[in-house]
Short mmCIF file of C-alpha atoms in Angstrom, two decimals:
data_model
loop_
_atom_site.label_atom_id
_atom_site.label_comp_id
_atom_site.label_asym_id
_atom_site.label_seq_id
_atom_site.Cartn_x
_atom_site.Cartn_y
_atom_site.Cartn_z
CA UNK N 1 -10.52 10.88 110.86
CA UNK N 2 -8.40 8.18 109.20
CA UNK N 3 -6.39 5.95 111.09
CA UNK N 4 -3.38 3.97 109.81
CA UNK N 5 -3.15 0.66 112.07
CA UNK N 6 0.07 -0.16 114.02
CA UNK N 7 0.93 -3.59 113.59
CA UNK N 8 -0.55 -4.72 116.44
CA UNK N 9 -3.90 -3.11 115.25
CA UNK N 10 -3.67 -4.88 112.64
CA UNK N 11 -3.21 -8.31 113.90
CA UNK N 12 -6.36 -8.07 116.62
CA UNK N 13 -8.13 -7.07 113.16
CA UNK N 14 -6.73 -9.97 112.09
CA UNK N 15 -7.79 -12.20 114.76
CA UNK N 16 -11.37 -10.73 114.51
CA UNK N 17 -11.54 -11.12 111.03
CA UNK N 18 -10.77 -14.96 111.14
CA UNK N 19 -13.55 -15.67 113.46
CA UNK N 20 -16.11 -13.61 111.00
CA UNK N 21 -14.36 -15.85 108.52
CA UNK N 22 -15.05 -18.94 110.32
CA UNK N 23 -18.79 -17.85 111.64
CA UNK N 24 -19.94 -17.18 107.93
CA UNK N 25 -18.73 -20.68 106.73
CA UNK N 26 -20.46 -22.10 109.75
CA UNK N 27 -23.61 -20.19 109.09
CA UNK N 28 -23.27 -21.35 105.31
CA UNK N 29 -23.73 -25.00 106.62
CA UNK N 30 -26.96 -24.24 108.35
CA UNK N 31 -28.78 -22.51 105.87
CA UNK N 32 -31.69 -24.62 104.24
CA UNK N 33 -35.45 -23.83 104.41
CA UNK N 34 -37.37 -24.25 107.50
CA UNK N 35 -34.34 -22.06 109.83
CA UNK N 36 -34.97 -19.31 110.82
CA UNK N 37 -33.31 -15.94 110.84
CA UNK N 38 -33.12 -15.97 114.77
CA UNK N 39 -31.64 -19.92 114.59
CA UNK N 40 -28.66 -18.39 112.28
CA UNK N 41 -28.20 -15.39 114.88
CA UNK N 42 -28.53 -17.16 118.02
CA UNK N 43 -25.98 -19.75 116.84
CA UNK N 44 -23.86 -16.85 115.37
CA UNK N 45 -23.96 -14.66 118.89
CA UNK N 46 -22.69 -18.16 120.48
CA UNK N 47 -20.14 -19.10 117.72
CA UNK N 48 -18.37 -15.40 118.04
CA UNK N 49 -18.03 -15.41 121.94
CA UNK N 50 -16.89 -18.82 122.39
CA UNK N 51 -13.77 -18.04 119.76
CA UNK N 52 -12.80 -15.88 121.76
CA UNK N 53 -14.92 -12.51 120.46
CA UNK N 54 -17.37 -9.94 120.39
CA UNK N 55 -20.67 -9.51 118.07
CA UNK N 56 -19.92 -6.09 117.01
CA UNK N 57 -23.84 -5.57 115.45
CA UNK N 58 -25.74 -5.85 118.95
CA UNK N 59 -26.22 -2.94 120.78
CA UNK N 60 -24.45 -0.69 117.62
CA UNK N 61 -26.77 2.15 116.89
CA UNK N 62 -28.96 0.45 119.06
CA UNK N 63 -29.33 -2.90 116.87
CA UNK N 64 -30.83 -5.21 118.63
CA UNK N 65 -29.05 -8.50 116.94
CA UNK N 66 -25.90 -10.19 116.01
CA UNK N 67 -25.79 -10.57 112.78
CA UNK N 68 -28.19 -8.70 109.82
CA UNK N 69 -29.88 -11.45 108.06
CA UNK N 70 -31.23 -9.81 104.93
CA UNK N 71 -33.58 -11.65 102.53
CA UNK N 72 -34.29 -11.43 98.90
CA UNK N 73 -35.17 -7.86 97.74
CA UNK N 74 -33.76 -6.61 101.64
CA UNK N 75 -30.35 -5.23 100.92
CA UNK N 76 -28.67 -5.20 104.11
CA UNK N 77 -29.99 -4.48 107.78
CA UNK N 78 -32.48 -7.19 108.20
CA UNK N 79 -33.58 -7.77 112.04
CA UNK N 80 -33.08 -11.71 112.21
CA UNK N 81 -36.60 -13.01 113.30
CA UNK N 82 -39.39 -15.72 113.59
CA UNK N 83 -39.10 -16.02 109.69
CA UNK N 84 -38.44 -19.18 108.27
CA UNK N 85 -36.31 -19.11 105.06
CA UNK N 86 -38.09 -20.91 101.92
CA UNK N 87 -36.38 -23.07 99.06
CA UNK N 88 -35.56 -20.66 96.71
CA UNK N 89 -34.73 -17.46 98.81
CA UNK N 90 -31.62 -15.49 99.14
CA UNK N 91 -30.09 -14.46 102.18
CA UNK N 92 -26.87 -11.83 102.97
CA UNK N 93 -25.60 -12.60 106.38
CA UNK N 94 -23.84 -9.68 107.20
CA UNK N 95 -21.08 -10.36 110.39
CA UNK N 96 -19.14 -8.17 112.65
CA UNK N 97 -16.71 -9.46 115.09
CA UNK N 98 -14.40 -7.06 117.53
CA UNK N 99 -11.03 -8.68 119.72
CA UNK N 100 -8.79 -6.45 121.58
CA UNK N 101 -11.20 -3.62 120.75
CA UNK N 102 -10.91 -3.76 116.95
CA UNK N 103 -13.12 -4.84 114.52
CA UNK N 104 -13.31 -6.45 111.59
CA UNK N 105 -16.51 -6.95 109.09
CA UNK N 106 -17.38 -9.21 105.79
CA UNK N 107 -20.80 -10.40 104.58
CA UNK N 108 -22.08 -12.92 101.85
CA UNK N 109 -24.85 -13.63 99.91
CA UNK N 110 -26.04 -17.45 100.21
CA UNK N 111 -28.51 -19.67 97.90
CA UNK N 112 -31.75 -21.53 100.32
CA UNK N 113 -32.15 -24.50 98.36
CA UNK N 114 -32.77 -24.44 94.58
CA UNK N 115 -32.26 -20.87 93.24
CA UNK N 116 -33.25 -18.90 90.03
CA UNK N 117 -30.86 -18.87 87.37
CA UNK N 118 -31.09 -15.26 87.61
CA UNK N 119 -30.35 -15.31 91.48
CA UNK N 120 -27.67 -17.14 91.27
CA UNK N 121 -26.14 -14.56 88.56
CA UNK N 122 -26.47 -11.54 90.53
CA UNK N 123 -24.57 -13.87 93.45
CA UNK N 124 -21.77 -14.17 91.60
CA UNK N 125 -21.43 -10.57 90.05
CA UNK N 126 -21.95 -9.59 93.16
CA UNK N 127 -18.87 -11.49 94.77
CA UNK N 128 -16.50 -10.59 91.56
CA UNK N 129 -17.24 -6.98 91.72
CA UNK N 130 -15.58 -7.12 94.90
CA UNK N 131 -12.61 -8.20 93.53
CA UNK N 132 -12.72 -6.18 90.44
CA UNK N 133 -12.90 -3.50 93.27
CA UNK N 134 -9.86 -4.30 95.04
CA UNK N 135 -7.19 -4.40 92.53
CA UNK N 136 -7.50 -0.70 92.90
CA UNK N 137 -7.18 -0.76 97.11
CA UNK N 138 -3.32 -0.06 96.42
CA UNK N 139 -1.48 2.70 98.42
CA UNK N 140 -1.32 5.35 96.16
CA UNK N 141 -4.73 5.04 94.35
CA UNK N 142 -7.72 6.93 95.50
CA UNK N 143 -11.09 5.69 96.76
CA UNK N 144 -12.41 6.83 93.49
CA UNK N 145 -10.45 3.61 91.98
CA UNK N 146 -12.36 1.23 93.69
CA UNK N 147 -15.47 2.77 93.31
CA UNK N 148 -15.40 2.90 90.05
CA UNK N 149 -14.17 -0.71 89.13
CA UNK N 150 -16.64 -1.72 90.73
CA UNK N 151 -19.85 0.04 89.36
CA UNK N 152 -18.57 -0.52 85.92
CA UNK N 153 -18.45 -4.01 86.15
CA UNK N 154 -21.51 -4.64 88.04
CA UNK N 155 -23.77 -2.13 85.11
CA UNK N 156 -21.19 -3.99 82.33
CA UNK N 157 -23.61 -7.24 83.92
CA UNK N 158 -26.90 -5.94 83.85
CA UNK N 159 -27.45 -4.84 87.61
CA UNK N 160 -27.25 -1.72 89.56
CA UNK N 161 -24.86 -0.62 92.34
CA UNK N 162 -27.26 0.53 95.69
CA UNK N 163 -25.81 4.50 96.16
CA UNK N 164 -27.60 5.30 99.38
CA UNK N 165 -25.27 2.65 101.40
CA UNK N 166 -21.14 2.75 100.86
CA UNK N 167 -18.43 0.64 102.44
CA UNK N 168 -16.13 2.59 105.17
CA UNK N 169 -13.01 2.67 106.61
CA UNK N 170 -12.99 0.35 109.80
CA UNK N 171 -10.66 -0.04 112.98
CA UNK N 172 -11.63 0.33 116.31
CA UNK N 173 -14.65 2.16 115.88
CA UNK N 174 -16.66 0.06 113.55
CA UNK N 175 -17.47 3.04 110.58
CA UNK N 176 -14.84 4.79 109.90
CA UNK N 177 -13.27 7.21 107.49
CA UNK N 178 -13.17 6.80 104.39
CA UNK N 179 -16.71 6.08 102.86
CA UNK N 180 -15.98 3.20 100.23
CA UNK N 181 -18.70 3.90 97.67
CA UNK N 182 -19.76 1.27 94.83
CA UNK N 183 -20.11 3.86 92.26
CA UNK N 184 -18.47 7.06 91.28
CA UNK N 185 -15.46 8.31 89.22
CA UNK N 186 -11.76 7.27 88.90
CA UNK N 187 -9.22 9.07 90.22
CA UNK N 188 -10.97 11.72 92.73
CA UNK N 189 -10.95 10.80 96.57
CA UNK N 190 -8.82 10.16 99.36
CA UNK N 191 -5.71 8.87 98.52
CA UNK N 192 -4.94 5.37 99.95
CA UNK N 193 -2.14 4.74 102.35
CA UNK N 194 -0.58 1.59 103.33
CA UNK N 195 -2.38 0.28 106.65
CA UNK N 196 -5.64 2.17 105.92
CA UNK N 197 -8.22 -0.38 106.54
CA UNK N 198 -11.45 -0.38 104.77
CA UNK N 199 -14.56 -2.60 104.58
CA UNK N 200 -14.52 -2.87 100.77
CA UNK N 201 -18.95 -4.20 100.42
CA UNK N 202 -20.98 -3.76 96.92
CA UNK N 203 -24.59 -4.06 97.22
CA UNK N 204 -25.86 -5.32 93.90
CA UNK N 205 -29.61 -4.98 92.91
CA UNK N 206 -31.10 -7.07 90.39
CA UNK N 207 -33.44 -3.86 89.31
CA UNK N 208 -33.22 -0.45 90.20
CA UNK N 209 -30.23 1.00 92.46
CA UNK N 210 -33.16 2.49 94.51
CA UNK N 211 -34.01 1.52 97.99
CA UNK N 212 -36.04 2.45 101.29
CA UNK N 213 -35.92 1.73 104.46
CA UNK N 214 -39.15 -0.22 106.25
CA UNK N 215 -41.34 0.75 109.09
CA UNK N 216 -38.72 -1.38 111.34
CA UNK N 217 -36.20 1.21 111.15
CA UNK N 218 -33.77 -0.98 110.18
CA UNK N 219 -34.50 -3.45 107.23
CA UNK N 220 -33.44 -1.46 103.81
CA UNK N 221 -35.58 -2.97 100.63
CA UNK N 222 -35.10 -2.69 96.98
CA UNK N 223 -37.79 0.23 95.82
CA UNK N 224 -38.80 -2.55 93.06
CA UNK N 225 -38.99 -5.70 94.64
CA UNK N 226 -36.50 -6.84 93.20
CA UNK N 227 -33.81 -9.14 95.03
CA UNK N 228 -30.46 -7.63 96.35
CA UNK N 229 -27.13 -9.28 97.17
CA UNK N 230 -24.29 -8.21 99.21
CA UNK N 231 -20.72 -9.16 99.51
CA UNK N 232 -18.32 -7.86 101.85
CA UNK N 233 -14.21 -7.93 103.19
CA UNK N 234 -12.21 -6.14 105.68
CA UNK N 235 -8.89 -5.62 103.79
CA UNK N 236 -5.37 -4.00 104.78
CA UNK N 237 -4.32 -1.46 101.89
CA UNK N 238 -0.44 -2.73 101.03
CA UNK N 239 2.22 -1.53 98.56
CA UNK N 240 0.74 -4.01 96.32
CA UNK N 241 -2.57 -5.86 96.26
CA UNK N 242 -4.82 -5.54 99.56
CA UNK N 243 -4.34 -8.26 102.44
CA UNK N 244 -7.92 -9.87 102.70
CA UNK N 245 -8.53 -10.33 106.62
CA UNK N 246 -12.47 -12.10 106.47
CA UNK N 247 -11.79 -14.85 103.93
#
């Protein structure tokens, strides 16, 4: 079902959003080879309650972390770990953060010392698509709007938009109606309503769009081997263009 927030909704989304805001920069600062993924979730898990919040991840579906901490050709999902990140890696950070019972969601894609040229590319295609994406989240337009924007400027690059993994509506339960795909056709799905709040999150593969998910149950890969990036907002549809809650 899809739920359009009150305006009180909207401002504990608000709330939550500012501390995912605040918990990625913070993470951003940490990042450098030698940390590892359980460093960046522990300090995450600690960041989130002291603001005042709650890690939305742990315990979701039965995930067993804070944050997803997803490296190189992992597209989203990773279990943070013993692993130490290496100069030249990629890692999406993927946060979730819930006040008053409502949630609010936004990931990024972050460099580990000296990156490929090519790496740091699919970064930043990854991030713009997201807000090629959004000039269609207008009440008014249909899913189908964003969908497309965004798959046509991601291929118009070079990459591939991941299609078994969409972005969702989001409120207080953390996936809700509408799925938010990266790919698809203008004009066809639901139509968008002011105070429909989505979780707006292209998945960008350098390769193939295919992907599978490991023995962990959790960790989704690129079917190639080739690296993946992520970037993600929770936005409030308007009358005009979107309110961005996570930045």
């Amino acid at each position: 079902m899809i739920t359009i927030k009150s305006e009180a909704e909207l401002d504990s989304m608000r709330a939550a959003g500012r501390i995912v805001a605040m918990v990625l920069k913070e993470l951003e600062k940490l990042i450098q080879p030698g940390i590892t993924t359980k460093e960046l979730d522990e300090f995450a898990e600690e960041y989130i309650i002291k603001n005042g919040g709650i890690p939305s991840f742990k315990g979701l579906y039965g995930y067993p972390a804070s944050i997803c901490t997803s490296v190189n050709d992992e597209v989203v999902h990773g279990i943070p770990g013993m692993r130490r990140l290496e100069d030249g890696d990629i890692i999406s950070i993927d946060v979730g953060v819930c006040v008053d019972g409502l949630h609010a969601d936004a990931a990024r894609t972050f460099a580990v010392g000296k990156i490929s040229d090519t790496a740091r590319f699919l970064i930043k295609v990854t991030e713009e698509s997201f807000f090629e994406g959004i000039k269609n989240a207008v009440a008014g337009k249909r899913v189908g709007d964003i969908s497309n924007s965004i798959q046509r400027y991601v291929e118009s690059r070079g990459f591939s938009v991941v299609r078994d993994l969409v972005g969702h509506g989001i409120g207080r339960k953390f996936h809700e109606s509408p799925q938010v795909p990266n790919f698809g056709k203008a004009g066809v799905g639901i139509r968008l309503i002011k105070n429909m709040t989505l979780a707006v999150e292209p998945m960008v593969n350098e390769g193939s769009y295919k992907v599978y998910t490991d023995k962990d149950g959790w960790t989704v890969k690129t079917l190639d081997g080739k690296l993946s990036a992520h970037y993600e907002n929770t936005i409030i549809v308007t009358e005009g263009l979107p309110e961005i809650i996570t930045l």
